[in-house]
């Protein structure tokens, strides 16, 4: 799990199931949790809006590919995170401001590269 | 709308006096493409309601945002009422009151524009330039790129390539003997925020652009986006006074500057008028004159052309829905009936909106091609993967 102490505030868009698997995510005072039925419901606009609202870091928390109850939530979320990172790169922000982490059934999380495609 | 309400709302100044001249004739509704596709929208009824009803009720009327501000109705109104101007004023009041309408794309475009209004923004917006385009750090001519660096990742999946169009625009300027200046920190022109009613952020964007253009010392700013051109030409001076530099659409500039003789293209094309370029700015001939320089190219007009052309359906990334899709489908069918192989546009938003309308459909009508890309192909400077350059050019020889 990436550290949430090195930025003033962090906004987490989390699938309810993934959040259930990783309850510690909400323990940091500077963390705002936004629950989603599935992380696949995220769109890049929501991620940019969180940055606009002052989040130093925006994290999307999804279930792993093999444990998503909606089958392809992680894939959909990854595409939106990549788009947000592309747009942030052009705006001049650090693309790493927005990140995706997948949580497996055991509550272990792993970061997804989501490499931006912008030149 | 009462006199007291008008007095309270500086944005509404003059509005009531203008609307009281409405003769209730319905010509606007007869001309309006949104009214034509149904869904109960009528500019005549809306204007009558605005005159008679309480302002608060009017602001919640869907018509405030359903209007495309295409100004198709403006030229037919004998009272000189412009529904586009009416909704611009009403939207700014609505926005201030927190009634911002229904944003398309989950409001992402508006968020981007607001982020661009920030002062501290180390944008990396010129990464798309390549060695085949020549730009200068100083000069008389500036090319205002517009939001293409943001549109590319957002709408590339629709088959549109706004950055390719931007590169082709510079190549055309190079062929015309100009190496344009580009702004490394250019901001969104603010068109869409202004038309959404967010005047405050529009002003921030306008200020940053004007500051940079003036500091560059150029005499002329060239646009391939008619919305940017309209905003610089009509809206910036309303808020900031005289610009101090000339603004032109790229077709106007190339026509004036002169370009080499294009190669032969054996094709029928039809031209879709962008509302901002045609009705808003009265630029009708330059794109057509440019197309006429291409040997072999035959321009067949759609029945609704020039002042009566219908809109691509875009309205500042707001209220995209059934009416918009329906009028896009009608416009594409109209283009197909001309027998054209290319539907030539002159606006990146028209490219995106038509691209969206045909994405995933069984559309087999004319290929959507921005005039900048088509001219670049005709002049032999298009990019290798440009399908037009690869398949259509050189089908004959220049006599
Ligand atoms: S065309 Fe003009 S006068 Fe006639 S109904 Fe419309 S706004 Fe009123
Ligand atoms: S500006 Fe266009 S969409 Fe709006 S009322 Fe007039 S014709 Fe209809």
Short mmCIF file of C-alpha atoms and ligand atoms in Angstrom, two decimals:
data_model
loop_
_atom_site.label_atom_id
_atom_site.label_comp_id
_atom_site.label_asym_id
_atom_site.label_seq_id
_atom_site.Cartn_x
_atom_site.Cartn_y
_atom_site.Cartn_z
CA UNK A 1 0.00 0.00 0.00
CA UNK A 2 1.46 3.36 -0.99
CA UNK A 3 2.09 5.81 1.81
CA UNK A 4 -0.62 8.38 2.39
CA UNK A 5 1.43 10.52 4.75
CA UNK A 6 3.62 12.26 2.17
CA UNK A 7 0.78 14.37 0.71
CA UNK A 8 -1.51 16.76 2.52
CA UNK A 9 -4.71 15.10 1.41
CA UNK A 10 -5.71 12.01 -0.45
CA UNK A 11 -9.00 11.19 -2.11
CA UNK A 12 -9.79 7.52 -2.52
CA UNK A 13 -12.43 6.30 -4.94
CA UNK A 14 -13.06 2.83 -3.69
CA UNK A 15 -15.20 -0.08 -4.72
CA UNK A 16 -17.21 -1.10 -1.65
CA UNK A 17 -15.85 -4.64 -1.75
CA UNK A 18 -12.23 -3.52 -2.06
CA UNK A 19 -12.77 -1.11 0.81
CA UNK A 20 -14.15 -3.91 2.93
CA UNK A 21 -10.99 -5.90 2.23
CA UNK A 22 -8.73 -2.99 3.15
CA UNK A 23 -10.42 -1.18 6.06
CA UNK A 24 -7.19 0.53 7.19
CA UNK A 25 -7.29 2.86 4.17
CA UNK A 26 -9.72 5.18 5.92
CA UNK A 27 -7.71 5.53 9.13
CA UNK A 28 -5.68 8.51 7.91
CA UNK A 29 -7.38 11.79 8.80
CA UNK A 30 -6.31 13.38 5.55
CA UNK A 31 -8.08 10.72 3.53
CA UNK A 32 -11.48 11.28 1.95
CA UNK A 33 -13.19 8.08 0.92
CA UNK A 34 -15.69 8.09 -1.95
CA UNK A 35 -17.51 4.81 -2.21
CA UNK A 36 -18.55 3.31 -5.52
CA UNK A 37 -20.58 0.19 -6.24
CA UNK A 38 -17.71 -0.81 -8.53
CA UNK A 39 -14.46 0.97 -9.35
CA UNK A 40 -15.40 0.47 -13.02
CA UNK A 41 -17.91 3.28 -12.48
CA UNK A 42 -15.14 5.84 -12.13
CA UNK A 43 -14.47 8.32 -14.89
CA UNK A 44 -11.49 10.57 -15.53
CA UNK A 45 -13.65 13.63 -14.87
CA UNK A 46 -14.22 12.56 -11.25
CA UNK A 47 -10.48 12.10 -10.80
CA UNK A 48 -9.68 15.53 -12.25
CA UNK A 49 -12.38 17.09 -10.11
CA UNK A 50 -10.74 15.64 -7.00
CA UNK A 51 -7.45 17.26 -8.08
CA UNK A 52 -9.30 20.51 -8.72
CA UNK A 53 -10.78 20.29 -5.22
CA UNK A 54 -7.28 20.16 -3.77
CA UNK A 55 -6.42 16.49 -3.38
CA UNK A 56 -2.64 16.02 -3.41
CA UNK A 57 -3.15 12.43 -4.41
CA UNK A 58 -6.09 10.54 -5.88
CA UNK A 59 -6.27 6.80 -5.50
CA UNK A 60 -8.65 4.40 -7.19
CA UNK A 61 -9.07 1.21 -5.23
CA UNK A 62 -10.48 -1.72 -7.17
CA UNK A 63 -10.76 -5.46 -6.73
CA UNK A 64 -8.23 -7.57 -8.63
CA UNK A 65 -9.09 -8.80 -12.11
CA UNK A 66 -10.04 -12.24 -10.84
CA UNK A 67 -12.16 -11.10 -7.92
CA UNK A 68 -14.29 -8.27 -9.36
CA UNK A 69 -17.95 -9.01 -8.80
CA UNK A 70 -18.74 -6.98 -11.92
CA UNK A 71 -16.11 -8.88 -13.93
CA UNK A 72 -14.19 -6.01 -15.58
CA UNK A 73 -14.18 -3.18 -13.05
CA UNK A 74 -10.39 -3.03 -12.85
CA UNK A 75 -10.03 -2.86 -16.62
CA UNK A 76 -12.53 -0.02 -16.90
CA UNK A 77 -10.94 1.84 -13.98
CA UNK A 78 -7.47 1.43 -15.48
CA UNK A 79 -8.56 3.07 -18.76
CA UNK A 80 -9.98 6.06 -16.87
CA UNK A 81 -6.91 6.41 -14.65
CA UNK A 82 -4.73 6.33 -17.76
CA UNK A 83 -6.84 9.05 -19.40
CA UNK A 84 -6.70 11.22 -16.28
CA UNK A 85 -2.92 10.80 -16.18
CA UNK A 86 -2.63 11.76 -19.85
CA UNK A 87 -4.60 14.94 -19.24
CA UNK A 88 -2.71 15.77 -16.05
CA UNK A 89 0.61 15.35 -17.86
CA UNK A 90 -0.40 17.96 -20.45
CA UNK A 91 -1.68 20.27 -17.72
CA UNK A 92 1.74 20.04 -16.08
CA UNK A 93 0.77 18.03 -13.00
CA UNK A 94 2.68 14.96 -11.89
CA UNK A 95 0.76 12.12 -13.58
CA UNK A 96 1.46 10.02 -10.47
CA UNK A 97 -1.05 12.23 -8.67
CA UNK A 98 -3.64 9.70 -9.80
CA UNK A 99 -3.03 6.01 -9.12
CA UNK A 100 -4.81 2.68 -9.26
CA UNK A 101 -4.40 -0.11 -6.74
CA UNK A 102 -5.95 -3.55 -6.93
CA UNK A 103 -6.89 -5.43 -3.77
CA UNK A 104 -7.09 -9.22 -3.75
CA UNK A 105 -9.31 -11.38 -1.55
CA UNK A 106 -6.66 -11.56 1.19
CA UNK A 107 -6.54 -7.76 1.45
CA UNK A 108 -3.15 -7.46 -0.24
CA UNK A 109 -2.95 -4.47 -2.58
CA UNK A 110 -0.76 -3.96 -5.59
CA UNK A 111 -0.20 -0.77 -7.61
CA UNK A 112 -1.00 -0.83 -11.33
CA UNK A 113 1.39 1.01 -13.62
CA UNK A 114 -1.34 2.71 -15.76
CA UNK A 115 1.38 4.31 -17.81
CA UNK A 116 0.12 7.44 -19.47
CA UNK A 117 0.21 7.43 -23.26
CA UNK A 118 0.67 11.15 -23.86
CA UNK A 119 3.95 12.06 -25.60
CA UNK B 1 -39.37 38.47 -15.96
CA UNK B 2 -40.22 41.64 -14.04
CA UNK B 3 -38.54 45.04 -14.28
CA UNK B 4 -37.26 44.63 -10.71
CA UNK B 5 -35.69 41.30 -11.54
CA UNK B 6 -33.95 42.77 -14.55
CA UNK B 7 -32.61 45.64 -12.48
CA UNK B 8 -31.24 43.16 -9.95
CA UNK B 9 -29.39 41.16 -12.62
CA UNK B 10 -26.71 43.13 -14.40
CA UNK B 11 -26.30 40.29 -16.91
CA UNK B 12 -29.92 40.70 -17.95
CA UNK B 13 -29.53 44.39 -18.81
CA UNK B 14 -31.22 45.10 -22.10
CA UNK B 15 -32.62 41.59 -22.28
CA UNK B 16 -36.19 42.45 -21.47
CA UNK B 17 -36.24 45.42 -23.82
CA UNK B 18 -34.94 43.14 -26.58
CA UNK B 19 -37.40 40.35 -25.88
CA UNK B 20 -40.41 42.67 -25.69
CA UNK B 21 -39.97 43.27 -29.40
CA UNK B 22 -40.78 39.61 -30.11
CA UNK B 23 -43.78 39.42 -32.44
CA UNK B 24 -44.61 35.83 -31.51
CA UNK B 25 -44.38 34.89 -35.19
CA UNK B 26 -42.63 31.54 -34.73
CA UNK B 27 -40.09 31.99 -37.53
CA UNK B 28 -37.30 31.12 -35.08
CA UNK B 29 -38.98 27.85 -34.17
CA UNK B 30 -39.49 27.03 -37.84
CA UNK B 31 -35.77 27.57 -38.48
CA UNK B 32 -34.46 25.92 -35.32
CA UNK B 33 -32.84 22.49 -35.87
CA UNK B 34 -33.50 21.47 -32.27
CA UNK B 35 -37.21 22.30 -32.57
CA UNK B 36 -37.24 20.31 -35.83
CA UNK B 37 -36.21 17.10 -34.10
CA UNK B 38 -39.00 17.44 -31.58
CA UNK B 39 -38.73 16.92 -27.85
CA UNK B 40 -40.96 19.95 -27.28
CA UNK B 41 -38.35 22.67 -27.68
CA UNK B 42 -39.49 25.98 -29.12
CA UNK B 43 -37.46 29.21 -29.03
CA UNK B 44 -40.63 31.26 -29.68
CA UNK B 45 -42.38 29.73 -26.69
CA UNK B 46 -39.28 30.14 -24.55
CA UNK B 47 -38.92 33.82 -25.43
CA UNK B 48 -42.59 34.44 -24.69
CA UNK B 49 -42.23 32.63 -21.36
CA UNK B 50 -39.14 34.65 -20.53
CA UNK B 51 -41.06 37.88 -21.09
CA UNK B 52 -44.12 36.81 -19.13
CA UNK B 53 -42.95 34.46 -16.40
CA UNK B 54 -40.90 34.82 -13.29
CA UNK B 55 -37.13 34.77 -13.96
CA UNK B 56 -36.61 31.98 -11.43
CA UNK B 57 -38.96 29.72 -13.35
CA UNK B 58 -37.32 30.59 -16.66
CA UNK B 59 -33.85 29.68 -15.39
CA UNK B 60 -35.02 26.14 -14.69
CA UNK B 61 -36.44 25.77 -18.20
CA UNK B 62 -34.43 23.13 -20.07
CA UNK B 63 -34.43 25.43 -23.10
CA UNK B 64 -31.77 27.59 -21.42
CA UNK B 65 -29.27 24.81 -22.13
CA UNK B 66 -31.04 22.92 -24.93
CA UNK B 67 -30.36 25.82 -27.31
CA UNK B 68 -27.18 25.17 -29.30
CA UNK B 69 -26.51 28.90 -29.72
CA UNK B 70 -26.09 28.03 -33.39
CA UNK B 71 -27.86 31.27 -34.38
CA UNK B 72 -29.81 29.57 -37.15
CA UNK B 73 -32.83 31.51 -35.87
CA UNK B 74 -31.09 34.89 -35.59
CA UNK B 75 -31.05 35.86 -39.28
CA UNK B 76 -34.77 35.03 -39.75
CA UNK B 77 -36.03 37.10 -36.80
CA UNK B 78 -37.56 40.36 -38.00
CA UNK B 79 -37.18 41.82 -34.51
CA UNK B 80 -33.44 41.18 -34.51
CA UNK B 81 -33.60 38.85 -31.51
CA UNK B 82 -30.67 36.49 -31.14
CA UNK B 83 -31.56 33.45 -29.07
CA UNK B 84 -27.81 32.75 -28.77
CA UNK B 85 -27.32 36.09 -26.99
CA UNK B 86 -30.40 35.50 -24.86
CA UNK B 87 -29.19 32.14 -23.57
CA UNK B 88 -25.65 33.46 -23.01
CA UNK B 89 -27.05 36.07 -20.62
CA UNK B 90 -29.51 33.71 -18.93
CA UNK B 91 -26.84 31.03 -18.45
CA UNK B 92 -24.55 33.41 -16.61
CA UNK B 93 -27.39 34.20 -14.18
CA UNK B 94 -28.25 30.49 -13.88
CA UNK B 95 -24.62 29.61 -13.23
CA UNK B 96 -24.32 32.18 -10.44
CA UNK B 97 -27.39 30.68 -8.83
CA UNK B 98 -26.02 27.15 -9.02
CA UNK B 99 -28.24 25.97 -11.88
CA UNK B 100 -25.44 24.95 -14.23
CA UNK B 101 -27.32 22.68 -16.67
CA UNK B 102 -26.43 19.14 -17.60
CA UNK B 103 -22.77 18.78 -18.56
CA UNK B 104 -21.80 16.11 -21.08
CA UNK B 105 -18.85 13.74 -20.44
CA UNK B 106 -19.49 13.96 -16.69
CA UNK B 107 -18.35 17.58 -16.67
CA UNK B 108 -14.78 16.53 -17.48
CA UNK B 109 -14.24 19.20 -20.12
CA UNK B 110 -15.43 21.94 -17.80
CA UNK B 111 -13.12 20.66 -15.06
CA UNK B 112 -10.20 20.74 -17.49
CA UNK B 113 -11.01 24.30 -18.49
CA UNK B 114 -11.29 25.44 -14.89
CA UNK B 115 -7.94 23.79 -14.13
CA UNK B 116 -6.50 25.66 -17.11
CA UNK B 117 -7.74 28.92 -15.60
CA UNK B 118 -5.23 28.52 -12.75
CA UNK B 119 -2.29 30.86 -12.78
CA UNK B 120 0.32 28.29 -11.66
CA UNK B 121 0.20 25.76 -14.43
CA UNK B 122 3.42 24.35 -15.91
CA UNK B 123 1.65 22.99 -18.97
CA UNK B 124 3.40 20.56 -21.29
CA UNK B 125 1.18 21.29 -24.23
CA UNK B 126 3.66 21.32 -27.12
CA UNK B 127 4.94 17.74 -26.86
CA UNK B 128 3.13 16.85 -30.10
CA UNK B 129 5.32 19.01 -32.33
CA UNK B 130 7.69 17.11 -34.61
CA UNK B 131 10.65 18.08 -36.84
CA UNK B 132 8.41 18.28 -39.94
CA UNK B 133 6.73 21.43 -38.64
CA UNK B 134 8.61 24.71 -38.41
CA UNK B 135 7.78 27.20 -35.70
CA UNK B 136 9.57 30.35 -34.57
CA UNK B 137 10.15 31.92 -31.19
CA UNK B 138 9.38 35.38 -32.59
CA UNK B 139 7.49 36.67 -35.58
CA UNK B 140 4.40 38.42 -36.88
CA UNK B 141 2.06 35.44 -36.92
CA UNK B 142 0.93 33.27 -34.02
CA UNK B 143 -0.96 30.01 -34.42
CA UNK B 144 -3.46 29.49 -31.60
CA UNK B 145 -3.60 25.72 -31.27
CA UNK B 146 -6.72 25.49 -29.10
CA UNK B 147 -7.59 22.47 -26.96
CA UNK B 148 -6.28 19.82 -29.40
CA UNK B 149 -3.65 18.52 -26.91
CA UNK B 150 -6.55 17.70 -24.56
CA UNK B 151 -9.02 16.56 -27.22
CA UNK B 152 -6.58 13.98 -28.61
CA UNK B 153 -6.56 11.64 -25.57
CA UNK B 154 -10.23 12.34 -24.90
CA UNK B 155 -11.61 11.72 -28.37
CA UNK B 156 -8.94 9.79 -30.26
CA UNK B 157 -11.05 6.66 -29.92
CA UNK B 158 -13.65 8.30 -32.20
CA UNK B 159 -11.14 8.33 -35.05
CA UNK B 160 -10.52 12.08 -34.78
CA UNK B 161 -6.94 13.31 -34.74
CA UNK B 162 -6.96 16.93 -33.59
CA UNK B 163 -3.19 17.03 -33.08
CA UNK B 164 -2.60 15.82 -36.62
CA UNK B 165 -4.84 18.68 -37.75
CA UNK B 166 -2.78 21.10 -35.65
CA UNK B 167 0.47 19.82 -37.21
CA UNK B 168 -1.08 20.05 -40.67
CA UNK B 169 -2.18 23.62 -39.94
CA UNK B 170 1.44 24.55 -39.19
CA UNK B 171 2.61 22.74 -42.34
CA UNK B 172 0.13 24.78 -44.40
CA UNK B 173 1.38 27.97 -42.76
CA UNK B 174 4.95 26.86 -43.54
CA UNK B 175 3.96 26.36 -47.19
CA UNK B 176 2.52 29.87 -47.17
CA UNK B 177 5.95 31.11 -46.08
CA UNK B 178 5.17 31.52 -42.38
CA UNK B 179 6.84 29.94 -39.37
CA UNK B 180 4.29 30.71 -36.67
CA UNK B 181 4.90 31.49 -33.03
CA UNK B 182 3.19 29.09 -30.59
CA UNK B 183 2.43 29.77 -26.93
CA UNK B 184 3.96 27.20 -24.58
CA UNK B 185 1.41 28.16 -21.94
CA UNK B 186 -1.60 28.81 -24.17
CA UNK B 187 -4.88 28.40 -22.29
CA UNK B 188 -8.31 27.29 -23.41
CA UNK B 189 -9.92 30.33 -25.10
CA UNK B 190 -12.77 30.08 -22.60
CA UNK B 191 -15.53 29.72 -25.20
CA UNK B 192 -17.23 26.80 -23.51
CA UNK B 193 -17.10 28.24 -20.00
CA UNK B 194 -18.52 31.52 -21.25
CA UNK B 195 -21.39 29.74 -23.01
CA UNK B 196 -21.94 27.60 -19.94
CA UNK B 197 -22.35 30.77 -17.87
CA UNK B 198 -19.07 30.51 -15.93
CA UNK B 199 -17.99 34.08 -16.73
CA UNK B 200 -15.53 34.26 -13.86
CA UNK B 201 -13.30 31.44 -15.11
CA UNK B 202 -13.75 32.60 -18.70
CA UNK B 203 -12.28 35.96 -17.72
CA UNK B 204 -9.25 34.31 -16.10
CA UNK B 205 -8.55 32.31 -19.26
CA UNK B 206 -9.06 35.33 -21.49
CA UNK B 207 -6.72 37.44 -19.39
CA UNK B 208 -3.93 34.86 -19.50
CA UNK B 209 -4.25 34.43 -23.26
CA UNK B 210 -4.38 38.15 -24.00
CA UNK B 211 -1.39 38.77 -21.76
CA UNK B 212 0.71 36.16 -23.57
CA UNK B 213 -0.33 37.10 -27.10
CA UNK B 214 0.36 40.78 -26.44
CA UNK B 215 3.73 39.95 -24.89
CA UNK B 216 4.66 37.92 -27.99
CA UNK B 217 4.38 41.07 -30.11
CA UNK B 218 2.67 39.32 -33.05
CA UNK B 219 0.40 41.19 -35.45
CA UNK B 220 -1.87 38.32 -36.48
CA UNK B 221 -3.26 35.31 -34.65
CA UNK B 222 -4.43 32.41 -36.82
CA UNK B 223 -7.00 29.86 -35.63
CA UNK B 224 -8.06 26.50 -37.02
CA UNK B 225 -10.82 26.45 -34.38
CA UNK B 226 -13.72 28.82 -35.15
CA UNK B 227 -14.79 28.86 -31.50
CA UNK B 228 -11.43 30.26 -30.45
CA UNK B 229 -11.63 32.77 -33.28
CA UNK B 230 -15.13 33.90 -32.29
CA UNK B 231 -14.09 34.23 -28.67
CA UNK B 232 -11.03 36.34 -29.47
CA UNK B 233 -12.87 38.38 -32.07
CA UNK B 234 -16.20 39.08 -30.39
CA UNK B 235 -16.02 38.19 -26.70
CA UNK B 236 -12.57 39.29 -25.53
CA UNK B 237 -13.09 42.89 -26.74
CA UNK B 238 -16.44 43.07 -24.89
CA UNK B 239 -14.59 42.53 -21.61
CA UNK B 240 -11.07 43.80 -22.30
CA UNK B 241 -11.40 46.41 -25.04
CA UNK B 242 -9.40 46.52 -28.26
CA UNK B 243 -7.15 43.48 -28.80
CA UNK B 244 -4.28 45.21 -30.54
CA UNK B 245 -3.75 42.36 -33.01
CA UNK B 246 -5.63 40.85 -35.94
CA UNK B 247 -7.42 37.48 -35.71
CA UNK B 248 -8.18 35.23 -38.69
CA UNK B 249 -9.39 31.74 -39.44
CA UNK B 250 -6.68 29.72 -41.15
CA UNK B 251 -8.71 29.59 -44.37
CA UNK B 252 -8.90 33.39 -44.42
CA UNK B 253 -5.18 33.66 -43.74
CA UNK B 254 -4.15 31.12 -46.41
CA UNK B 255 -6.42 32.74 -48.96
CA UNK B 256 -4.81 36.11 -48.31
CA UNK B 257 -1.26 34.79 -48.07
CA UNK B 258 -1.43 32.46 -51.06
CA UNK B 259 -0.42 28.80 -51.19
CA UNK B 260 1.31 26.65 -53.84
CA UNK B 261 -0.86 24.87 -56.41
CA UNK B 262 -2.36 21.72 -54.86
CA UNK B 263 -2.18 18.30 -56.45
CA UNK B 264 -5.10 16.68 -58.23
CA UNK B 265 -7.73 15.02 -56.05
CA UNK B 266 -10.48 13.23 -57.93
CA UNK B 267 -13.37 13.52 -55.51
CA UNK B 268 -16.68 15.18 -54.79
CA UNK B 269 -16.74 16.98 -51.46
CA UNK B 270 -19.39 18.79 -49.50
CA UNK B 271 -18.76 21.47 -46.90
CA UNK B 272 -20.26 21.63 -43.42
CA UNK B 273 -20.44 25.19 -42.12
CA UNK B 274 -19.31 25.59 -38.50
CA UNK B 275 -21.89 27.89 -36.81
CA UNK B 276 -19.18 30.02 -35.23
CA UNK B 277 -17.36 30.53 -38.52
CA UNK B 278 -20.42 31.12 -40.70
CA UNK B 279 -23.32 32.80 -38.92
CA UNK B 280 -21.35 34.11 -35.95
CA UNK B 281 -18.42 35.57 -37.94
CA UNK B 282 -19.72 35.78 -41.49
CA UNK B 283 -16.78 33.79 -42.91
CA UNK B 284 -18.40 31.80 -45.72
CA UNK B 285 -16.20 32.10 -48.79
CA UNK B 286 -12.58 31.49 -47.68
CA UNK B 287 -13.00 27.74 -47.01
CA UNK B 288 -14.82 27.31 -50.31
CA UNK B 289 -12.23 29.35 -52.20
CA UNK B 290 -9.49 27.19 -50.73
CA UNK B 291 -11.25 23.99 -51.82
CA UNK B 292 -11.65 25.46 -55.29
CA UNK B 293 -7.87 25.70 -55.69
CA UNK B 294 -7.64 21.87 -55.67
CA UNK B 295 -7.82 20.56 -59.24
CA UNK B 296 -10.30 17.71 -59.65
CA UNK B 297 -12.15 18.48 -56.45
CA UNK B 298 -15.83 19.20 -56.98
CA UNK B 299 -17.74 20.98 -54.21
CA UNK B 300 -21.40 19.98 -54.06
CA UNK B 301 -23.32 22.00 -51.50
CA UNK B 302 -25.84 20.46 -49.15
CA UNK B 303 -29.35 21.95 -49.47
CA UNK B 304 -28.84 23.66 -46.12
CA UNK B 305 -25.62 25.59 -46.54
CA UNK B 306 -24.11 28.91 -45.58
CA UNK B 307 -26.57 30.95 -43.47
CA UNK B 308 -29.10 28.09 -43.40
CA UNK B 309 -26.60 25.33 -42.52
CA UNK B 310 -27.49 23.23 -39.51
CA UNK B 311 -25.24 22.67 -36.52
CA UNK B 312 -23.09 19.61 -35.74
CA UNK B 313 -24.93 19.52 -32.43
CA UNK B 314 -22.21 20.78 -30.13
CA UNK B 315 -23.06 23.22 -27.42
CA UNK B 316 -20.16 23.85 -25.05
CA UNK B 317 -20.15 20.22 -23.88
CA UNK B 318 -23.64 20.60 -22.43
CA UNK B 319 -26.93 18.80 -22.90
CA UNK B 320 -25.83 16.17 -25.38
CA UNK B 321 -28.80 13.88 -25.91
CA UNK B 322 -31.46 12.54 -28.25
CA UNK B 323 -32.08 15.87 -30.00
CA UNK B 324 -28.39 16.38 -30.69
CA UNK B 325 -27.86 12.84 -31.98
CA UNK B 326 -30.92 13.12 -34.18
CA UNK B 327 -29.79 16.35 -35.80
CA UNK B 328 -26.30 14.94 -36.32
CA UNK B 329 -27.81 11.91 -38.08
CA UNK B 330 -29.89 14.22 -40.28
CA UNK B 331 -26.89 16.33 -41.18
CA UNK B 332 -24.83 13.25 -42.07
CA UNK B 333 -27.66 11.91 -44.27
CA UNK B 334 -27.88 15.30 -45.96
CA UNK B 335 -24.15 15.14 -46.66
CA UNK B 336 -24.44 11.57 -47.99
CA UNK B 337 -27.20 12.58 -50.42
CA UNK B 338 -24.80 14.95 -52.20
CA UNK B 339 -22.80 11.92 -53.33
CA UNK B 340 -19.67 13.36 -51.71
CA UNK B 341 -16.77 11.14 -50.68
CA UNK B 342 -15.65 13.71 -48.11
CA UNK B 343 -17.64 15.77 -45.68
CA UNK B 344 -15.27 18.68 -45.18
CA UNK B 345 -15.43 20.47 -41.85
CA UNK B 346 -13.51 23.49 -40.58
CA UNK B 347 -13.80 23.02 -36.82
CA UNK B 348 -12.28 20.42 -34.48
CA UNK B 349 -15.54 20.22 -32.53
CA UNK B 350 -17.50 19.37 -35.69
CA UNK B 351 -14.93 16.59 -36.31
CA UNK B 352 -15.47 15.25 -32.79
CA UNK B 353 -19.26 15.49 -32.84
CA UNK B 354 -19.64 13.80 -36.21
CA UNK B 355 -17.02 11.24 -35.17
CA UNK B 356 -19.13 10.48 -32.11
CA UNK B 357 -22.32 10.24 -34.17
CA UNK B 358 -20.85 7.60 -36.49
CA UNK B 359 -18.74 5.67 -33.97
CA UNK B 360 -19.99 2.12 -33.67
CA UNK B 361 -22.75 2.68 -36.25
CA UNK B 362 -23.07 1.26 -39.75
CA UNK B 363 -22.47 4.67 -41.28
CA UNK B 364 -21.10 4.45 -44.79
CA UNK B 365 -21.46 8.08 -45.83
CA UNK B 366 -18.76 10.60 -46.69
CA UNK B 367 -15.47 10.47 -44.78
CA UNK B 368 -15.26 13.32 -42.26
CA UNK B 369 -12.21 15.40 -43.13
CA UNK B 370 -11.07 18.69 -41.65
CA UNK B 371 -10.28 21.20 -44.39
CA UNK B 372 -6.79 21.59 -42.91
CA UNK B 373 -6.09 17.86 -43.32
CA UNK B 374 -7.59 17.78 -46.80
CA UNK B 375 -5.52 20.76 -47.96
CA UNK B 376 -2.39 19.27 -46.40
CA UNK B 377 -3.01 16.08 -48.39
CA UNK B 378 -3.64 18.08 -51.57
CA UNK B 379 -0.40 19.97 -51.04
CA UNK B 380 1.62 16.83 -50.34
CA UNK B 381 2.49 17.59 -46.72
CA UNK B 382 0.04 15.31 -44.91
CA UNK B 383 1.31 12.66 -42.52
CA UNK B 384 2.13 9.25 -44.01
CA UNK B 385 -0.59 7.43 -42.09
CA UNK B 386 -3.17 9.97 -43.19
CA UNK B 387 -5.70 7.79 -45.02
CA UNK B 388 -6.62 10.65 -47.33
CA UNK B 389 -3.01 11.20 -48.35
CA UNK B 390 -2.51 7.50 -48.93
CA UNK B 391 -5.61 6.67 -50.91
CA UNK B 392 -7.14 9.71 -52.50
CA UNK B 393 -4.38 12.00 -53.65
CA UNK B 394 -2.85 11.80 -57.08
CA UNK B 395 -5.73 9.89 -58.63
CA UNK B 396 -5.18 12.06 -61.69
CA UNK B 397 -2.63 14.52 -62.92
CA UNK B 398 -2.62 18.26 -63.00
CA UNK B 399 -3.13 19.47 -66.54
S1 LIG C 1 -38.62 34.95 -34.96
FE1 LIG C 1 -38.20 36.67 -33.56
S2 LIG C 1 -40.16 37.76 -33.44
FE2 LIG C 1 -40.63 35.73 -34.27
S3 LIG C 1 -41.17 34.47 -32.48
FE3 LIG C 1 -38.98 34.19 -32.84
S4 LIG C 1 -37.98 35.71 -31.53
FE4 LIG C 1 -40.14 36.32 -31.71
S1 LIG C 2 -29.70 29.40 -31.61
FE1 LIG C 2 -30.00 27.50 -32.80
S2 LIG C 2 -30.67 25.95 -31.29
FE2 LIG C 2 -30.91 27.99 -30.31
S3 LIG C 2 -33.05 28.51 -30.73
FE3 LIG C 2 -31.83 29.42 -32.38
S4 LIG C 2 -31.84 27.89 -34.02
FE4 LIG C 2 -32.54 26.86 -32.13
#
